[in-house]
């Protein structure tokens, strides 16, 4: 088990989130979708933890669960010494000043009937800032931090491009001056040229304001650019966690190696052997026994991999992986 220390802002221990499947006339629970199944990690104050994996592996569910936008099934989420799963509604509202989220879709996360200045300032109003001039001053400051101007506050979401809407989402997350932000695939819906602009804004704001990020993505190149440490998810489980440089130089888990082999190289003279995984990702309704990756793993030894769930252990100092053969 990973040990927490005094620099950790967020400590997640054995987090589980199961979604019930109901059927029949009485809508009885007949199965559980194990979206997140026993995940543990820490995030240090001021760092960016990247989280990667295929679609459906549980990344977004982790982000929403640690903010308690969805209730955890089991486990604990300790933010700045307080267990989020156990606090009451009043205390949770106070905590949320320090915990915000940037959503993946920069359009559907904004109210199309409300000027973006009101959307950004709504959180300030909810948390007790009644003075409209003070709210407007903070909204303008946030807009300028992300490269927009005061007159933009009077415009509606449909009047902006995708990249501008994502900047608005960032400004809204920053309005309450939080300490921790979940970035839920904030650049996946944007053009490549706009992606780099948004990533640079996030980096600059992190340094300037001392922010801590959980950066969720499925693009390994993006994660390499912005993260300090990287966690790799597969089918609700964490399979590898280490420093960014260590991961990209010496990945230990076969799934991580397969993800790495898919990263494009800008030099056509350099050849890379692509690891193509066979089959589809199994259903979280009925995950495989033993190691969940063994049905697609090119290294799998069925006598152990199909029967024993590998322990998530420290293979090298600061380098954790869950693999019998790593």
PDB file of C-alpha atoms in Angstrom:
ATOM      1  CA  UNK A   1       0.000   0.000   0.000  1.00  0.00           C
ATOM      2  CA  UNK A   2       1.214   3.457  -0.907  1.00  0.00           C
ATOM      3  CA  UNK A   3       2.150   5.540   2.140  1.00  0.00           C
ATOM      4  CA  UNK A   4       0.953   9.145   2.408  1.00  0.00           C
ATOM      5  CA  UNK A   5       3.232  11.954   3.548  1.00  0.00           C
ATOM      6  CA  UNK A   6       2.906  15.559   4.654  1.00  0.00           C
ATOM      7  CA  UNK A   7       3.165  16.957   1.101  1.00  0.00           C
ATOM      8  CA  UNK A   8       0.117  15.045  -0.146  1.00  0.00           C
ATOM      9  CA  UNK A   9      -2.926  17.215  -0.839  1.00  0.00           C
ATOM     10  CA  UNK A  10      -5.089  14.303  -2.002  1.00  0.00           C
ATOM     11  CA  UNK A  11      -4.909  10.734  -0.668  1.00  0.00           C
ATOM     12  CA  UNK A  12      -7.153   8.123  -2.302  1.00  0.00           C
ATOM     13  CA  UNK A  13      -7.323   4.696  -0.635  1.00  0.00           C
ATOM     14  CA  UNK A  14      -8.996   1.596  -2.111  1.00  0.00           C
ATOM     15  CA  UNK A  15     -11.575   3.663  -4.007  1.00  0.00           C
ATOM     16  CA  UNK A  16     -14.458   1.714  -5.542  1.00  0.00           C
ATOM     17  CA  UNK A  17     -17.409   2.867  -7.612  1.00  0.00           C
ATOM     18  CA  UNK A  18     -19.953   0.288  -8.765  1.00  0.00           C
ATOM     19  CA  UNK A  19     -23.023   1.229 -10.808  1.00  0.00           C
ATOM     20  CA  UNK A  20     -26.022  -1.089 -10.254  1.00  0.00           C
ATOM     21  CA  UNK A  21     -27.746  -2.712 -13.226  1.00  0.00           C
ATOM     22  CA  UNK A  22     -31.485  -3.102 -12.623  1.00  0.00           C
ATOM     23  CA  UNK A  23     -33.930  -5.275 -14.509  1.00  0.00           C
ATOM     24  CA  UNK A  24     -37.371  -6.811 -14.219  1.00  0.00           C
ATOM     25  CA  UNK A  25     -40.688  -5.367 -13.140  1.00  0.00           C
ATOM     26  CA  UNK A  26     -39.420  -4.566  -9.637  1.00  0.00           C
ATOM     27  CA  UNK A  27     -36.135  -3.122 -10.921  1.00  0.00           C
ATOM     28  CA  UNK A  28     -34.020  -5.368  -8.744  1.00  0.00           C
ATOM     29  CA  UNK A  29     -30.234  -5.065  -8.886  1.00  0.00           C
ATOM     30  CA  UNK A  30     -29.036  -7.972 -11.015  1.00  0.00           C
ATOM     31  CA  UNK A  31     -25.402  -6.959 -11.633  1.00  0.00           C
ATOM     32  CA  UNK A  32     -22.788  -4.302 -10.897  1.00  0.00           C
ATOM     33  CA  UNK A  33     -20.688  -2.326 -13.369  1.00  0.00           C
ATOM     34  CA  UNK A  34     -17.298  -2.145 -11.642  1.00  0.00           C
ATOM     35  CA  UNK A  35     -16.202   1.194 -13.074  1.00  0.00           C
ATOM     36  CA  UNK A  36     -13.512   1.738 -10.411  1.00  0.00           C
ATOM     37  CA  UNK A  37     -12.414  -1.266  -8.390  1.00  0.00           C
ATOM     38  CA  UNK A  38      -9.909  -0.668  -5.601  1.00  0.00           C
ATOM     39  CA  UNK A  39      -7.704   2.233  -6.733  1.00  0.00           C
ATOM     40  CA  UNK A  40      -5.167   3.936  -4.441  1.00  0.00           C
ATOM     41  CA  UNK A  41      -2.912   6.918  -5.181  1.00  0.00           C
ATOM     42  CA  UNK A  42      -1.737  10.256  -3.801  1.00  0.00           C
ATOM     43  CA  UNK A  43      -1.367  13.701  -5.372  1.00  0.00           C
ATOM     44  CA  UNK A  44       1.235  16.040  -3.926  1.00  0.00           C
ATOM     45  CA  UNK A  45       0.493  19.715  -3.442  1.00  0.00           C
ATOM     46  CA  UNK A  46       1.476  21.652  -6.574  1.00  0.00           C
ATOM     47  CA  UNK A  47       1.958  18.640  -8.869  1.00  0.00           C
ATOM     48  CA  UNK A  48       0.086  17.408 -11.924  1.00  0.00           C
ATOM     49  CA  UNK A  49      -0.834  13.720 -11.876  1.00  0.00           C
ATOM     50  CA  UNK A  50      -1.684  12.500 -15.381  1.00  0.00           C
ATOM     51  CA  UNK A  51      -4.157   9.617 -15.694  1.00  0.00           C
ATOM     52  CA  UNK A  52      -4.332   7.686 -18.966  1.00  0.00           C
ATOM     53  CA  UNK A  53      -6.010   4.624 -20.400  1.00  0.00           C
ATOM     54  CA  UNK A  54      -8.508   3.511 -23.032  1.00  0.00           C
ATOM     55  CA  UNK A  55     -12.061   4.816 -23.051  1.00  0.00           C
ATOM     56  CA  UNK A  56     -14.153   3.116 -20.376  1.00  0.00           C
ATOM     57  CA  UNK A  57     -11.257   2.329 -18.034  1.00  0.00           C
ATOM     58  CA  UNK A  58     -12.646   4.475 -15.184  1.00  0.00           C
ATOM     59  CA  UNK A  59     -10.611   7.700 -15.475  1.00  0.00           C
ATOM     60  CA  UNK A  60     -13.546  10.123 -15.554  1.00  0.00           C
ATOM     61  CA  UNK A  61     -15.378   8.166 -12.864  1.00  0.00           C
ATOM     62  CA  UNK A  62     -12.372   8.572 -10.563  1.00  0.00           C
ATOM     63  CA  UNK A  63     -12.315  12.320 -11.231  1.00  0.00           C
ATOM     64  CA  UNK A  64     -16.018  12.714 -10.481  1.00  0.00           C
ATOM     65  CA  UNK A  65     -15.914  10.430  -7.453  1.00  0.00           C
ATOM     66  CA  UNK A  66     -13.034  12.186  -5.690  1.00  0.00           C
ATOM     67  CA  UNK A  67     -15.036  15.439  -6.041  1.00  0.00           C
ATOM     68  CA  UNK A  68     -18.140  13.576  -4.811  1.00  0.00           C
ATOM     69  CA  UNK A  69     -20.102  14.477  -7.905  1.00  0.00           C
ATOM     70  CA  UNK A  70     -20.944  10.771  -7.721  1.00  0.00           C
ATOM     71  CA  UNK A  71     -20.932   8.933  -4.409  1.00  0.00           C
ATOM     72  CA  UNK A  72     -18.168   6.331  -3.861  1.00  0.00           C
ATOM     73  CA  UNK A  73     -19.194   2.732  -3.222  1.00  0.00           C
ATOM     74  CA  UNK A  74     -16.239   2.142  -0.884  1.00  0.00           C
ATOM     75  CA  UNK A  75     -12.854   3.555   0.052  1.00  0.00           C
ATOM     76  CA  UNK A  76     -11.738   6.961   1.270  1.00  0.00           C
ATOM     77  CA  UNK A  77     -10.794  10.248  -0.405  1.00  0.00           C
ATOM     78  CA  UNK A  78      -8.836  12.513   1.930  1.00  0.00           C
ATOM     79  CA  UNK A  79      -8.378  16.107   0.785  1.00  0.00           C
ATOM     80  CA  UNK A  80      -6.135  18.278   2.942  1.00  0.00           C
ATOM     81  CA  UNK A  81      -6.682  15.945   5.908  1.00  0.00           C
ATOM     82  CA  UNK A  82     -10.482  15.679   5.552  1.00  0.00           C
ATOM     83  CA  UNK A  83     -12.309  12.566   4.331  1.00  0.00           C
ATOM     84  CA  UNK A  84     -14.618  13.865   1.591  1.00  0.00           C
ATOM     85  CA  UNK A  85     -16.837  10.762   1.717  1.00  0.00           C
ATOM     86  CA  UNK A  86     -17.777  11.448   5.351  1.00  0.00           C
ATOM     87  CA  UNK A  87     -18.369  15.218   5.435  1.00  0.00           C
ATOM     88  CA  UNK A  88     -21.902  16.652   5.569  1.00  0.00           C
ATOM     89  CA  UNK A  89     -23.451  18.839   2.874  1.00  0.00           C
ATOM     90  CA  UNK A  90     -22.509  22.141   4.532  1.00  0.00           C
ATOM     91  CA  UNK A  91     -18.859  21.141   4.947  1.00  0.00           C
ATOM     92  CA  UNK A  92     -18.768  19.733   1.403  1.00  0.00           C
ATOM     93  CA  UNK A  93     -19.942  23.071  -0.006  1.00  0.00           C
ATOM     94  CA  UNK A  94     -17.062  24.808   1.806  1.00  0.00           C
ATOM     95  CA  UNK A  95     -14.601  22.191   0.537  1.00  0.00           C
ATOM     96  CA  UNK A  96     -15.719  22.712  -3.054  1.00  0.00           C
ATOM     97  CA  UNK A  97     -14.306  26.216  -3.079  1.00  0.00           C
ATOM     98  CA  UNK A  98     -10.952  24.449  -3.177  1.00  0.00           C
ATOM     99  CA  UNK A  99     -11.919  21.656  -5.613  1.00  0.00           C
ATOM    100  CA  UNK A 100     -13.085  22.359  -9.159  1.00  0.00           C
ATOM    101  CA  UNK A 101     -13.406  20.538 -12.487  1.00  0.00           C
ATOM    102  CA  UNK A 102     -12.837  21.398 -16.151  1.00  0.00           C
ATOM    103  CA  UNK A 103     -15.220  19.282 -18.219  1.00  0.00           C
ATOM    104  CA  UNK A 104     -14.355  17.501 -21.454  1.00  0.00           C
ATOM    105  CA  UNK A 105     -17.019  19.108 -23.651  1.00  0.00           C
ATOM    106  CA  UNK A 106     -16.550  22.892 -23.611  1.00  0.00           C
ATOM    107  CA  UNK A 107     -19.988  23.510 -25.134  1.00  0.00           C
ATOM    108  CA  UNK A 108     -22.447  21.288 -23.251  1.00  0.00           C
ATOM    109  CA  UNK A 109     -20.904  22.329 -19.917  1.00  0.00           C
ATOM    110  CA  UNK A 110     -21.989  25.956 -20.514  1.00  0.00           C
ATOM    111  CA  UNK A 111     -25.601  27.185 -20.323  1.00  0.00           C
ATOM    112  CA  UNK A 112     -26.444  28.427 -23.867  1.00  0.00           C
ATOM    113  CA  UNK A 113     -28.990  30.945 -22.490  1.00  0.00           C
ATOM    114  CA  UNK A 114     -26.603  32.692 -20.088  1.00  0.00           C
ATOM    115  CA  UNK A 115     -23.774  35.128 -20.951  1.00  0.00           C
ATOM    116  CA  UNK A 116     -20.436  33.574 -20.103  1.00  0.00           C
ATOM    117  CA  UNK A 117     -19.684  36.283 -17.543  1.00  0.00           C
ATOM    118  CA  UNK A 118     -22.662  35.082 -15.492  1.00  0.00           C
ATOM    119  CA  UNK A 119     -21.603  31.446 -15.894  1.00  0.00           C
ATOM    120  CA  UNK A 120     -18.119  32.216 -14.568  1.00  0.00           C
ATOM    121  CA  UNK A 121     -19.474  34.333 -11.692  1.00  0.00           C
ATOM    122  CA  UNK A 122     -22.207  31.880 -10.665  1.00  0.00           C
ATOM    123  CA  UNK A 123     -19.914  29.983  -8.304  1.00  0.00           C
ATOM    124  CA  UNK A 124     -18.932  33.232  -6.584  1.00  0.00           C
ATOM    125  CA  UNK A 125     -22.625  34.063  -6.015  1.00  0.00           C
ATOM    126  CA  UNK A 126     -23.357  30.578  -4.663  1.00  0.00           C
ATOM    127  CA  UNK A 127     -20.488  30.911  -2.202  1.00  0.00           C
ATOM    128  CA  UNK A 128     -21.749  34.187  -0.795  1.00  0.00           C
ATOM    129  CA  UNK A 129     -20.278  36.999  -2.885  1.00  0.00           C
ATOM    130  CA  UNK A 130     -23.303  39.293  -3.232  1.00  0.00           C
ATOM    131  CA  UNK A 131     -21.508  42.378  -4.547  1.00  0.00           C
ATOM    132  CA  UNK A 132     -22.026  42.322  -8.338  1.00  0.00           C
ATOM    133  CA  UNK A 133     -19.146  44.736  -9.000  1.00  0.00           C
ATOM    134  CA  UNK A 134     -16.741  42.541  -7.049  1.00  0.00           C
ATOM    135  CA  UNK A 135     -17.936  39.469  -8.933  1.00  0.00           C
ATOM    136  CA  UNK A 136     -17.528  41.253 -12.268  1.00  0.00           C
ATOM    137  CA  UNK A 137     -13.994  42.315 -11.333  1.00  0.00           C
ATOM    138  CA  UNK A 138     -13.009  38.701 -10.588  1.00  0.00           C
ATOM    139  CA  UNK A 139     -14.708  37.455 -13.797  1.00  0.00           C
ATOM    140  CA  UNK A 140     -12.760  39.986 -15.901  1.00  0.00           C
ATOM    141  CA  UNK A 141      -9.509  39.008 -14.159  1.00  0.00           C
ATOM    142  CA  UNK A 142     -10.142  35.311 -14.881  1.00  0.00           C
ATOM    143  CA  UNK A 143     -10.984  36.022 -18.528  1.00  0.00           C
ATOM    144  CA  UNK A 144      -7.764  37.973 -18.998  1.00  0.00           C
ATOM    145  CA  UNK A 145      -5.746  35.175 -17.388  1.00  0.00           C
ATOM    146  CA  UNK A 146      -6.958  32.785 -20.099  1.00  0.00           C
ATOM    147  CA  UNK A 147      -6.447  35.233 -22.976  1.00  0.00           C
ATOM    148  CA  UNK A 148      -9.944  36.734 -23.342  1.00  0.00           C
ATOM    149  CA  UNK A 149     -11.207  40.297 -22.819  1.00  0.00           C
ATOM    150  CA  UNK A 150     -13.824  42.052 -20.681  1.00  0.00           C
ATOM    151  CA  UNK A 151     -16.298  42.488 -23.553  1.00  0.00           C
ATOM    152  CA  UNK A 152     -16.397  38.699 -23.973  1.00  0.00           C
ATOM    153  CA  UNK A 153     -18.263  38.447 -20.648  1.00  0.00           C
ATOM    154  CA  UNK A 154     -21.439  39.741 -22.335  1.00  0.00           C
ATOM    155  CA  UNK A 155     -21.397  37.171 -25.124  1.00  0.00           C
ATOM    156  CA  UNK A 156     -23.109  33.766 -25.251  1.00  0.00           C
ATOM    157  CA  UNK A 157     -21.385  30.350 -25.649  1.00  0.00           C
ATOM    158  CA  UNK A 158     -22.431  29.914 -29.304  1.00  0.00           C
ATOM    159  CA  UNK A 159     -20.430  33.038 -30.216  1.00  0.00           C
ATOM    160  CA  UNK A 160     -17.114  31.375 -29.321  1.00  0.00           C
ATOM    161  CA  UNK A 161     -14.914  28.752 -30.967  1.00  0.00           C
ATOM    162  CA  UNK A 162     -14.163  25.428 -29.269  1.00  0.00           C
ATOM    163  CA  UNK A 163     -10.814  26.638 -27.982  1.00  0.00           C
ATOM    164  CA  UNK A 164     -12.344  29.835 -26.591  1.00  0.00           C
ATOM    165  CA  UNK A 165     -15.111  27.858 -24.877  1.00  0.00           C
ATOM    166  CA  UNK A 166     -12.521  25.653 -23.208  1.00  0.00           C
ATOM    167  CA  UNK A 167     -10.717  28.785 -21.978  1.00  0.00           C
ATOM    168  CA  UNK A 168     -14.047  29.915 -20.524  1.00  0.00           C
ATOM    169  CA  UNK A 169     -14.324  26.554 -18.736  1.00  0.00           C
ATOM    170  CA  UNK A 170     -10.850  27.090 -17.281  1.00  0.00           C
ATOM    171  CA  UNK A 171     -11.775  30.627 -16.161  1.00  0.00           C
ATOM    172  CA  UNK A 172     -14.913  29.288 -14.459  1.00  0.00           C
ATOM    173  CA  UNK A 173     -12.901  26.638 -12.598  1.00  0.00           C
ATOM    174  CA  UNK A 174     -10.408  29.292 -11.441  1.00  0.00           C
ATOM    175  CA  UNK A 175     -12.978  31.882 -10.276  1.00  0.00           C
ATOM    176  CA  UNK A 176     -13.131  30.568  -6.695  1.00  0.00           C
ATOM    177  CA  UNK A 177      -9.316  30.359  -6.447  1.00  0.00           C
ATOM    178  CA  UNK A 178      -9.260  26.578  -5.851  1.00  0.00           C
ATOM    179  CA  UNK A 179      -6.235  24.560  -4.800  1.00  0.00           C
ATOM    180  CA  UNK A 180      -7.130  21.402  -6.760  1.00  0.00           C
ATOM    181  CA  UNK A 181      -8.628  21.002 -10.250  1.00  0.00           C
ATOM    182  CA  UNK A 182      -9.730  17.837 -12.064  1.00  0.00           C
ATOM    183  CA  UNK A 183      -8.992  18.378 -15.770  1.00  0.00           C
ATOM    184  CA  UNK A 184     -11.267  15.840 -17.465  1.00  0.00           C
ATOM    185  CA  UNK A 185      -9.811  15.476 -20.978  1.00  0.00           C
ATOM    186  CA  UNK A 186      -9.823  19.267 -21.424  1.00  0.00           C
ATOM    187  CA  UNK A 187      -8.152  19.229 -24.856  1.00  0.00           C
ATOM    188  CA  UNK A 188      -9.458  16.042 -26.487  1.00  0.00           C
ATOM    189  CA  UNK A 189     -12.242  17.901 -28.365  1.00  0.00           C
ATOM    190  CA  UNK A 190      -9.897  20.598 -29.710  1.00  0.00           C
ATOM    191  CA  UNK A 191      -7.692  20.941 -32.796  1.00  0.00           C
ATOM    192  CA  UNK A 192      -4.019  20.116 -32.262  1.00  0.00           C
ATOM    193  CA  UNK A 193      -2.900  23.757 -32.610  1.00  0.00           C
ATOM    194  CA  UNK A 194      -5.485  24.836 -30.006  1.00  0.00           C
ATOM    195  CA  UNK A 195      -4.535  21.936 -27.712  1.00  0.00           C
ATOM    196  CA  UNK A 196      -1.035  23.325 -27.259  1.00  0.00           C
ATOM    197  CA  UNK A 197      -2.404  26.787 -26.402  1.00  0.00           C
ATOM    198  CA  UNK A 198      -4.757  25.402 -23.738  1.00  0.00           C
ATOM    199  CA  UNK A 199      -2.034  23.151 -22.281  1.00  0.00           C
ATOM    200  CA  UNK A 200       0.352  26.097 -22.041  1.00  0.00           C
ATOM    201  CA  UNK A 201      -2.338  28.155 -20.278  1.00  0.00           C
ATOM    202  CA  UNK A 202      -2.873  25.347 -17.756  1.00  0.00           C
ATOM    203  CA  UNK A 203       0.872  25.054 -17.165  1.00  0.00           C
ATOM    204  CA  UNK A 204       1.334  28.799 -16.670  1.00  0.00           C
ATOM    205  CA  UNK A 205      -1.625  29.026 -14.299  1.00  0.00           C
ATOM    206  CA  UNK A 206      -0.324  26.076 -12.288  1.00  0.00           C
ATOM    207  CA  UNK A 207       3.014  27.810 -11.730  1.00  0.00           C
ATOM    208  CA  UNK A 208       1.465  31.225 -11.106  1.00  0.00           C
ATOM    209  CA  UNK A 209      -1.288  30.120  -8.711  1.00  0.00           C
ATOM    210  CA  UNK A 210       0.277  26.998  -7.170  1.00  0.00           C
ATOM    211  CA  UNK A 211      -2.487  24.713  -8.469  1.00  0.00           C
ATOM    212  CA  UNK A 212      -2.655  20.926  -8.153  1.00  0.00           C
ATOM    213  CA  UNK A 213      -4.078  18.963 -11.105  1.00  0.00           C
ATOM    214  CA  UNK A 214      -5.489  15.541 -11.807  1.00  0.00           C
ATOM    215  CA  UNK A 215      -5.150  15.572 -15.595  1.00  0.00           C
ATOM    216  CA  UNK A 216      -7.271  12.897 -17.296  1.00  0.00           C
ATOM    217  CA  UNK A 217      -6.452  12.060 -20.926  1.00  0.00           C
ATOM    218  CA  UNK A 218      -6.077   9.230 -23.413  1.00  0.00           C
ATOM    219  CA  UNK A 219      -3.367  10.964 -25.450  1.00  0.00           C
ATOM    220  CA  UNK A 220       0.045   9.902 -24.138  1.00  0.00           C
ATOM    221  CA  UNK A 221       1.834  12.813 -25.837  1.00  0.00           C
ATOM    222  CA  UNK A 222      -0.381  15.339 -24.034  1.00  0.00           C
ATOM    223  CA  UNK A 223       0.231  13.616 -20.702  1.00  0.00           C
ATOM    224  CA  UNK A 224       3.986  13.612 -21.315  1.00  0.00           C
ATOM    225  CA  UNK A 225       3.884  17.370 -21.926  1.00  0.00           C
ATOM    226  CA  UNK A 226       1.993  18.435 -18.809  1.00  0.00           C
ATOM    227  CA  UNK A 227       2.339  15.763 -16.084  1.00  0.00           C
ATOM    228  CA  UNK A 228       4.816  15.313 -13.235  1.00  0.00           C
ATOM    229  CA  UNK A 229       3.724  11.729 -12.538  1.00  0.00           C
ATOM    230  CA  UNK A 230       1.559   9.398 -14.622  1.00  0.00           C
ATOM    231  CA  UNK A 231      -0.992   6.760 -13.576  1.00  0.00           C
ATOM    232  CA  UNK A 232      -2.135   4.138 -16.112  1.00  0.00           C
ATOM    233  CA  UNK A 233      -5.640   2.681 -15.794  1.00  0.00           C
ATOM    234  CA  UNK A 234      -7.108  -0.499 -17.281  1.00  0.00           C
ATOM    235  CA  UNK A 235     -10.667  -1.724 -16.726  1.00  0.00           C
ATOM    236  CA  UNK A 236     -11.179  -0.032 -13.372  1.00  0.00           C
ATOM    237  CA  UNK A 237      -7.732  -0.878 -11.957  1.00  0.00           C
ATOM    238  CA  UNK A 238      -4.499   1.078 -11.794  1.00  0.00           C
ATOM    239  CA  UNK A 239      -1.758  -0.937 -13.479  1.00  0.00           C
ATOM    240  CA  UNK A 240       1.226   1.458 -13.280  1.00  0.00           C
ATOM    241  CA  UNK A 241       2.214   4.673 -11.508  1.00  0.00           C
ATOM    242  CA  UNK A 242       5.523   6.516 -11.590  1.00  0.00           C
ATOM    243  CA  UNK A 243       7.372   9.681 -12.535  1.00  0.00           C
ATOM    244  CA  UNK A 244       6.732  10.894 -16.105  1.00  0.00           C
ATOM    245  CA  UNK A 245      10.364  10.573 -17.233  1.00  0.00           C
ATOM    246  CA  UNK A 246      10.685   7.117 -15.682  1.00  0.00           C
ATOM    247  CA  UNK A 247       7.485   5.897 -17.323  1.00  0.00           C
ATOM    248  CA  UNK A 248       8.403   7.057 -20.814  1.00  0.00           C
ATOM    249  CA  UNK A 249      11.958   5.692 -20.480  1.00  0.00           C
ATOM    250  CA  UNK A 250      11.216   2.371 -18.792  1.00  0.00           C
ATOM    251  CA  UNK A 251       7.561   1.297 -18.706  1.00  0.00           C
ATOM    252  CA  UNK A 252       7.098  -2.001 -16.843  1.00  0.00           C
ATOM    253  CA  UNK A 253       3.519  -3.088 -17.508  1.00  0.00           C
ATOM    254  CA  UNK A 254       2.716  -4.693 -20.912  1.00  0.00           C
ATOM    255  CA  UNK A 255      -0.378  -2.506 -21.273  1.00  0.00           C
ATOM    256  CA  UNK A 256       1.662   0.667 -20.763  1.00  0.00           C
ATOM    257  CA  UNK A 257       4.190  -0.555 -23.339  1.00  0.00           C
ATOM    258  CA  UNK A 258       1.362  -1.076 -25.847  1.00  0.00           C
ATOM    259  CA  UNK A 259       0.103   2.478 -25.253  1.00  0.00           C
ATOM    260  CA  UNK A 260       3.642   3.829 -25.693  1.00  0.00           C
ATOM    261  CA  UNK A 261       4.077   2.012 -28.997  1.00  0.00           C
ATOM    262  CA  UNK A 262       1.109   3.928 -30.437  1.00  0.00           C
ATOM    263  CA  UNK A 263       2.690   7.368 -29.885  1.00  0.00           C
ATOM    264  CA  UNK A 264       3.596   8.889 -33.288  1.00  0.00           C
ATOM    265  CA  UNK A 265       7.265   9.814 -33.830  1.00  0.00           C
ATOM    266  CA  UNK A 266       7.841  13.013 -35.855  1.00  0.00           C
ATOM    267  CA  UNK A 267      11.035  11.638 -37.440  1.00  0.00           C
ATOM    268  CA  UNK A 268      10.200   9.248 -40.358  1.00  0.00           C
ATOM    269  CA  UNK A 269      13.679   7.684 -40.140  1.00  0.00           C
ATOM    270  CA  UNK A 270      13.007   6.288 -36.675  1.00  0.00           C
ATOM    271  CA  UNK A 271      11.119   2.993 -36.708  1.00  0.00           C
ATOM    272  CA  UNK A 272       9.054   1.783 -33.779  1.00  0.00           C
ATOM    273  CA  UNK A 273       7.604  -1.693 -33.335  1.00  0.00           C
ATOM    274  CA  UNK A 274       3.880  -1.313 -32.802  1.00  0.00           C
ATOM    275  CA  UNK A 275       2.329  -3.585 -30.162  1.00  0.00           C
ATOM    276  CA  UNK A 276      -1.181  -4.362 -31.390  1.00  0.00           C
ATOM    277  CA  UNK A 277      -3.461  -5.679 -28.652  1.00  0.00           C
ATOM    278  CA  UNK A 278      -5.820  -8.442 -29.742  1.00  0.00           C
ATOM    279  CA  UNK A 279      -9.519  -8.452 -28.986  1.00  0.00           C
ATOM    280  CA  UNK A 280     -11.704  -5.864 -27.308  1.00  0.00           C
ATOM    281  CA  UNK A 281     -11.646  -4.460 -23.799  1.00  0.00           C
ATOM    282  CA  UNK A 282     -13.669  -6.867 -21.598  1.00  0.00           C
ATOM    283  CA  UNK A 283     -16.908  -5.626 -20.043  1.00  0.00           C
ATOM    284  CA  UNK A 284     -16.683  -4.137 -16.526  1.00  0.00           C
ATOM    285  CA  UNK A 285     -19.955  -5.997 -15.891  1.00  0.00           C
ATOM    286  CA  UNK A 286     -18.016  -9.254 -15.933  1.00  0.00           C
ATOM    287  CA  UNK A 287     -14.264  -8.566 -15.748  1.00  0.00           C
ATOM    288  CA  UNK A 288     -11.832 -11.462 -16.301  1.00  0.00           C
ATOM    289  CA  UNK A 289     -10.534 -13.404 -13.320  1.00  0.00           C
ATOM    290  CA  UNK A 290      -6.963 -12.879 -12.151  1.00  0.00           C
ATOM    291  CA  UNK A 291      -5.191 -10.084 -14.005  1.00  0.00           C
ATOM    292  CA  UNK A 292      -7.807  -8.175 -15.993  1.00  0.00           C
ATOM    293  CA  UNK A 293      -5.361  -7.600 -18.823  1.00  0.00           C
ATOM    294  CA  UNK A 294      -4.446 -11.284 -19.334  1.00  0.00           C
ATOM    295  CA  UNK A 295      -7.031 -11.806 -22.128  1.00  0.00           C
ATOM    296  CA  UNK A 296      -5.122  -9.317 -24.341  1.00  0.00           C
ATOM    297  CA  UNK A 297      -1.607  -9.510 -22.910  1.00  0.00           C
ATOM    298  CA  UNK A 298       1.119 -10.844 -25.260  1.00  0.00           C
ATOM    299  CA  UNK A 299       3.166 -12.000 -22.230  1.00  0.00           C
ATOM    300  CA  UNK A 300       0.376 -13.738 -20.270  1.00  0.00           C
ATOM    301  CA  UNK A 301       1.037 -17.056 -18.547  1.00  0.00           C
ATOM    302  CA  UNK A 302      -2.422 -18.434 -17.949  1.00  0.00           C
ATOM    303  CA  UNK A 303      -1.514 -20.633 -14.974  1.00  0.00           C
ATOM    304  CA  UNK A 304      -0.846 -17.518 -12.880  1.00  0.00           C
ATOM    305  CA  UNK A 305      -2.220 -14.526 -14.805  1.00  0.00           C
ATOM    306  CA  UNK A 306      -5.726 -15.999 -15.250  1.00  0.00           C
ATOM    307  CA  UNK A 307      -6.070 -17.104 -11.635  1.00  0.00           C
ATOM    308  CA  UNK A 308      -4.265 -14.584  -9.384  1.00  0.00           C
ATOM    309  CA  UNK A 309      -4.954 -10.849  -9.200  1.00  0.00           C
ATOM    310  CA  UNK A 310      -1.511  -9.172  -9.277  1.00  0.00           C
ATOM    311  CA  UNK A 311      -0.591  -6.967  -6.340  1.00  0.00           C
ATOM    312  CA  UNK A 312      -0.007  -3.271  -7.061  1.00  0.00           C
ATOM    313  CA  UNK A 313       3.534  -3.096  -5.692  1.00  0.00           C
ATOM    314  CA  UNK A 314       6.662  -0.970  -5.811  1.00  0.00           C
ATOM    315  CA  UNK A 315       8.966  -2.561  -8.396  1.00  0.00           C
ATOM    316  CA  UNK A 316      11.595   0.199  -8.180  1.00  0.00           C
ATOM    317  CA  UNK A 317      11.811   3.265  -5.920  1.00  0.00           C
ATOM    318  CA  UNK A 318       8.743   5.339  -6.769  1.00  0.00           C
ATOM    319  CA  UNK A 319       7.711   3.005  -9.622  1.00  0.00           C
ATOM    320  CA  UNK A 320       4.555   0.952  -8.931  1.00  0.00           C
ATOM    321  CA  UNK A 321       3.025  -1.699 -11.180  1.00  0.00           C
ATOM    322  CA  UNK A 322       0.510  -4.547 -11.020  1.00  0.00           C
ATOM    323  CA  UNK A 323       1.984  -7.398 -13.066  1.00  0.00           C
ATOM    324  CA  UNK A 324       3.158 -10.910 -12.199  1.00  0.00           C
ATOM    325  CA  UNK A 325       5.803 -10.819 -14.935  1.00  0.00           C
ATOM    326  CA  UNK A 326       7.082  -7.219 -14.782  1.00  0.00           C
TER     327      UNK A 326
END
